[in-house]
Amino acid sequence: MTEHNEHGTGAEAAAPEAPHRDDSTVTYGDEFAAQLAALDSDISPEELEAISALPSGSALLVVRRGPNVGARFLLDADLTTVGRHPEADIFLDDVTVSRRHAEFLRHGTAFEVKDLGSLNGTYFDGVRIDTALLSDGAEVQVGKFRLTFYASRLDLAHLAR
């Protein structure tokens, strides 16, 4: 898609600025920081602090709708199970959730959600899926629970390069 400047000619939309990195600190260009701020506008200060502190290769799920709104679940393993079974890594206690409902799989710094043949299905941004690669800010629905996925900001900065 192109944007038109004041002279009416098409100009490609600008790509986000890459972060500037030294040995220990990542700083973001103004455009990249603005994009993150826009995405983070619905996040409480406590959630923003938790998301900002995520190490590379991890992510956070925040419950936005369902019985335990505001609950946070850290994704920091290669396999994280979700279900109504008490031994699930993410225990969601509601009859709309299957005992073995879904799983989150980590591939390096990327995450995928996979439905395990659940009765009510798993949804990614409103669409029922068998499996889907997650993007920052995506909504995953498991039963009546709606969870927002937040990737490590370190990993997002690396992708923006």
mmCIF file of C-alpha atoms in Angstrom:
data_model
loop_
_atom_site.group_PDB
_atom_site.id
_atom_site.type_symbol
_atom_site.label_atom_id
_atom_site.label_comp_id
_atom_site.label_asym_id
_atom_site.label_seq_id
_atom_site.Cartn_x
_atom_site.Cartn_y
_atom_site.Cartn_z
ATOM 1 C CA MET A 1 0.000 0.000 0.000
ATOM 2 C CA THR A 2 1.291 3.489 -0.716
ATOM 3 C CA GLU A 3 0.764 6.799 0.991
ATOM 4 C CA HIS A 4 0.422 10.025 -0.936
ATOM 5 C CA ASN A 5 2.543 12.960 0.098
ATOM 6 C CA GLU A 6 1.495 16.585 -0.209
ATOM 7 C CA HIS A 7 2.482 16.633 -3.889
ATOM 8 C CA GLY A 8 0.129 13.761 -4.711
ATOM 9 C CA THR A 9 2.791 11.203 -5.671
ATOM 10 C CA GLY A 10 2.914 7.713 -4.178
ATOM 11 C CA ALA A 11 5.589 7.049 -1.596
ATOM 12 C CA GLU A 12 6.199 3.751 0.150
ATOM 13 C CA ALA A 13 5.269 3.718 3.843
ATOM 14 C CA ALA A 14 8.368 4.086 5.983
ATOM 15 C CA ALA A 15 9.678 0.966 7.708
ATOM 16 C CA PRO A 16 10.219 1.166 11.466
ATOM 17 C CA GLU A 17 13.626 2.421 12.497
ATOM 18 C CA ALA A 18 15.944 -0.282 13.747
ATOM 19 C CA PRO A 19 16.949 -0.087 17.389
ATOM 20 C CA HIS A 20 20.402 1.181 18.242
ATOM 21 C CA ARG A 21 22.418 -1.350 20.236
ATOM 22 C CA ASP A 22 25.550 -1.171 22.317
ATOM 23 C CA ASP A 23 26.952 -3.983 24.443
ATOM 24 C CA SER A 24 24.177 -4.062 27.038
ATOM 25 C CA THR A 25 21.304 -1.749 26.142
ATOM 26 C CA VAL A 26 18.705 -1.622 23.396
ATOM 27 C CA THR A 27 17.230 1.747 22.491
ATOM 28 C CA TYR A 28 14.456 2.204 19.977
ATOM 29 C CA GLY A 29 14.099 4.689 17.151
ATOM 30 C CA ASP A 30 11.212 7.156 17.496
ATOM 31 C CA GLU A 31 8.939 5.413 14.971
ATOM 32 C CA PHE A 32 9.460 1.947 16.487
ATOM 33 C CA ALA A 33 8.838 3.327 19.990
ATOM 34 C CA ALA A 34 5.643 5.019 18.773
ATOM 35 C CA GLN A 35 4.416 1.729 17.268
ATOM 36 C CA LEU A 36 5.046 -0.097 20.549
ATOM 37 C CA ALA A 37 3.331 2.662 22.524
ATOM 38 C CA ALA A 38 0.245 2.441 20.297
ATOM 39 C CA LEU A 39 0.102 -1.332 20.763
ATOM 40 C CA ASP A 40 0.661 -0.976 24.501
ATOM 41 C CA SER A 41 -2.106 1.625 25.017
ATOM 42 C CA ASP A 42 -4.514 -0.922 26.589
ATOM 43 C CA ILE A 43 -1.910 -2.243 29.001
ATOM 44 C CA SER A 44 -1.787 -1.338 32.688
ATOM 45 C CA PRO A 45 1.484 0.061 34.075
ATOM 46 C CA GLU A 46 2.085 -3.221 35.946
ATOM 47 C CA GLU A 47 1.537 -5.273 32.775
ATOM 48 C CA LEU A 48 3.778 -2.933 30.777
ATOM 49 C CA GLU A 49 6.517 -3.379 33.366
ATOM 50 C CA ALA A 50 6.171 -7.188 33.205
ATOM 51 C CA ILE A 51 6.213 -7.165 29.385
ATOM 52 C CA SER A 52 9.203 -4.826 29.268
ATOM 53 C CA ALA A 53 11.136 -7.152 31.587
ATOM 54 C CA LEU A 54 10.617 -10.280 29.450
ATOM 55 C CA PRO A 55 13.900 -11.911 28.465
ATOM 56 C CA SER A 56 14.562 -12.953 24.879
ATOM 57 C CA GLY A 57 12.767 -16.178 23.949
ATOM 58 C CA SER A 58 9.835 -15.594 26.277
ATOM 59 C CA ALA A 59 6.363 -14.093 26.008
ATOM 60 C CA LEU A 60 3.417 -13.219 28.222
ATOM 61 C CA LEU A 61 -0.278 -14.067 27.960
ATOM 62 C CA VAL A 62 -2.688 -11.703 29.722
ATOM 63 C CA VAL A 63 -6.320 -12.706 30.321
ATOM 64 C CA ARG A 64 -8.526 -9.928 28.891
ATOM 65 C CA ARG A 65 -11.917 -11.688 29.174
ATOM 66 C CA GLY A 66 -13.008 -14.630 31.260
ATOM 67 C CA PRO A 67 -13.258 -15.595 34.923
ATOM 68 C CA ASN A 68 -9.759 -14.390 35.904
ATOM 69 C CA VAL A 69 -9.288 -11.136 33.994
ATOM 70 C CA GLY A 70 -5.815 -9.698 34.486
ATOM 71 C CA ALA A 71 -4.120 -13.047 35.169
ATOM 72 C CA ARG A 72 -0.718 -13.334 33.495
ATOM 73 C CA PHE A 73 0.967 -16.465 32.212
ATOM 74 C CA LEU A 74 4.641 -16.596 31.277
ATOM 75 C CA LEU A 75 5.607 -18.547 28.163
ATOM 76 C CA ASP A 76 9.253 -19.477 28.666
ATOM 77 C CA ALA A 77 9.373 -23.180 27.766
ATOM 78 C CA ASP A 78 9.409 -25.028 24.445
ATOM 79 C CA LEU A 79 5.989 -26.526 25.316
ATOM 80 C CA THR A 80 3.287 -24.996 27.526
ATOM 81 C CA THR A 81 -0.006 -26.877 27.924
ATOM 82 C CA VAL A 82 -3.386 -25.204 28.445
ATOM 83 C CA GLY A 83 -6.510 -26.866 29.770
ATOM 84 C CA ARG A 84 -8.934 -27.654 32.544
ATOM 85 C CA HIS A 85 -6.750 -30.487 33.843
ATOM 86 C CA PRO A 86 -5.144 -29.456 37.155
ATOM 87 C CA GLU A 87 -1.720 -30.510 35.860
ATOM 88 C CA ALA A 88 -1.881 -28.203 32.813
ATOM 89 C CA ASP A 89 0.845 -25.560 32.768
ATOM 90 C CA ILE A 90 -1.904 -22.957 32.291
ATOM 91 C CA PHE A 91 -4.931 -24.132 34.277
ATOM 92 C CA LEU A 92 -8.177 -22.519 33.065
ATOM 93 C CA ASP A 93 -10.986 -23.721 35.314
ATOM 94 C CA ASP A 94 -14.148 -23.413 33.240
ATOM 95 C CA VAL A 95 -16.442 -25.941 31.527
ATOM 96 C CA THR A 96 -15.845 -24.212 28.145
ATOM 97 C CA VAL A 97 -12.188 -25.350 28.316
ATOM 98 C CA SER A 98 -11.266 -28.950 27.464
ATOM 99 C CA ARG A 99 -9.060 -30.893 29.878
ATOM 100 C CA ARG A 100 -6.301 -30.880 27.220
ATOM 101 C CA HIS A 101 -7.327 -27.847 25.161
ATOM 102 C CA ALA A 102 -4.270 -26.327 23.478
ATOM 103 C CA GLU A 103 -0.540 -25.904 23.675
ATOM 104 C CA PHE A 104 1.924 -23.111 23.026
ATOM 105 C CA LEU A 105 5.104 -24.143 21.235
ATOM 106 C CA ARG A 106 8.270 -22.069 21.240
ATOM 107 C CA HIS A 107 10.476 -22.082 18.142
ATOM 108 C CA GLY A 108 13.518 -19.949 19.017
ATOM 109 C CA THR A 109 11.926 -16.562 19.677
ATOM 110 C CA ALA A 110 8.657 -17.328 17.835
ATOM 111 C CA PHE A 111 5.552 -18.876 19.401
ATOM 112 C CA GLU A 112 2.786 -20.997 17.918
ATOM 113 C CA VAL A 113 -0.568 -21.991 19.394
ATOM 114 C CA LYS A 114 -1.967 -25.427 18.547
ATOM 115 C CA ASP A 115 -5.456 -26.736 19.304
ATOM 116 C CA LEU A 116 -5.481 -30.293 20.692
ATOM 117 C CA GLY A 117 -8.860 -31.316 19.258
ATOM 118 C CA SER A 118 -10.801 -29.373 21.882
ATOM 119 C CA LEU A 119 -14.602 -29.379 21.809
ATOM 120 C CA ASN A 120 -15.007 -25.575 21.689
ATOM 121 C CA GLY A 121 -11.911 -24.880 19.606
ATOM 122 C CA THR A 122 -9.050 -22.443 19.857
ATOM 123 C CA TYR A 123 -9.313 -19.081 18.119
ATOM 124 C CA PHE A 124 -6.614 -16.734 16.840
ATOM 125 C CA ASP A 125 -7.824 -13.149 16.265
ATOM 126 C CA GLY A 126 -11.405 -14.456 16.054
ATOM 127 C CA VAL A 127 -10.766 -17.321 13.611
ATOM 128 C CA ARG A 128 -10.888 -20.974 14.691
ATOM 129 C CA ILE A 129 -7.516 -22.569 14.066
ATOM 130 C CA ASP A 130 -5.710 -25.887 14.297
ATOM 131 C CA THR A 131 -2.385 -24.077 14.593
ATOM 132 C CA ALA A 132 -1.231 -20.465 14.181
ATOM 133 C CA LEU A 133 2.004 -18.511 14.508
ATOM 134 C CA LEU A 134 1.482 -15.767 17.087
ATOM 135 C CA SER A 135 2.234 -12.109 16.516
ATOM 136 C CA ASP A 136 2.596 -9.451 19.202
ATOM 137 C CA GLY A 137 -0.784 -8.214 20.419
ATOM 138 C CA ALA A 138 -2.678 -11.192 18.944
ATOM 139 C CA GLU A 139 -5.742 -12.484 20.742
ATOM 140 C CA VAL A 140 -6.045 -16.182 21.521
ATOM 141 C CA GLN A 141 -9.386 -17.531 22.720
ATOM 142 C CA VAL A 142 -9.548 -20.744 24.736
ATOM 143 C CA GLY A 143 -13.136 -21.445 25.787
ATOM 144 C CA LYS A 144 -14.510 -18.219 27.241
ATOM 145 C CA PHE A 145 -10.999 -16.952 28.036
ATOM 146 C CA ARG A 146 -9.515 -14.299 25.756
ATOM 147 C CA LEU A 147 -5.780 -13.905 26.159
ATOM 148 C CA THR A 148 -3.539 -11.317 24.559
ATOM 149 C CA PHE A 149 -0.071 -12.456 23.494
ATOM 150 C CA TYR A 150 2.914 -10.170 24.136
ATOM 151 C CA ALA A 151 6.343 -11.095 22.780
ATOM 152 C CA SER A 152 9.598 -10.088 24.431
ATOM 153 C CA ARG A 153 10.401 -6.477 23.547
ATOM 154 C CA LEU A 154 14.037 -7.553 23.010
ATOM 155 C CA ASP A 155 12.881 -9.984 20.324
ATOM 156 C CA LEU A 156 10.619 -7.373 18.691
ATOM 157 C CA ALA A 157 13.516 -4.911 18.563
ATOM 158 C CA HIS A 158 15.688 -7.567 16.921
ATOM 159 C CA LEU A 159 12.976 -8.228 14.296
ATOM 160 C CA ALA A 160 12.675 -4.510 13.518
ATOM 161 C CA ARG A 161 16.274 -4.316 12.317
#
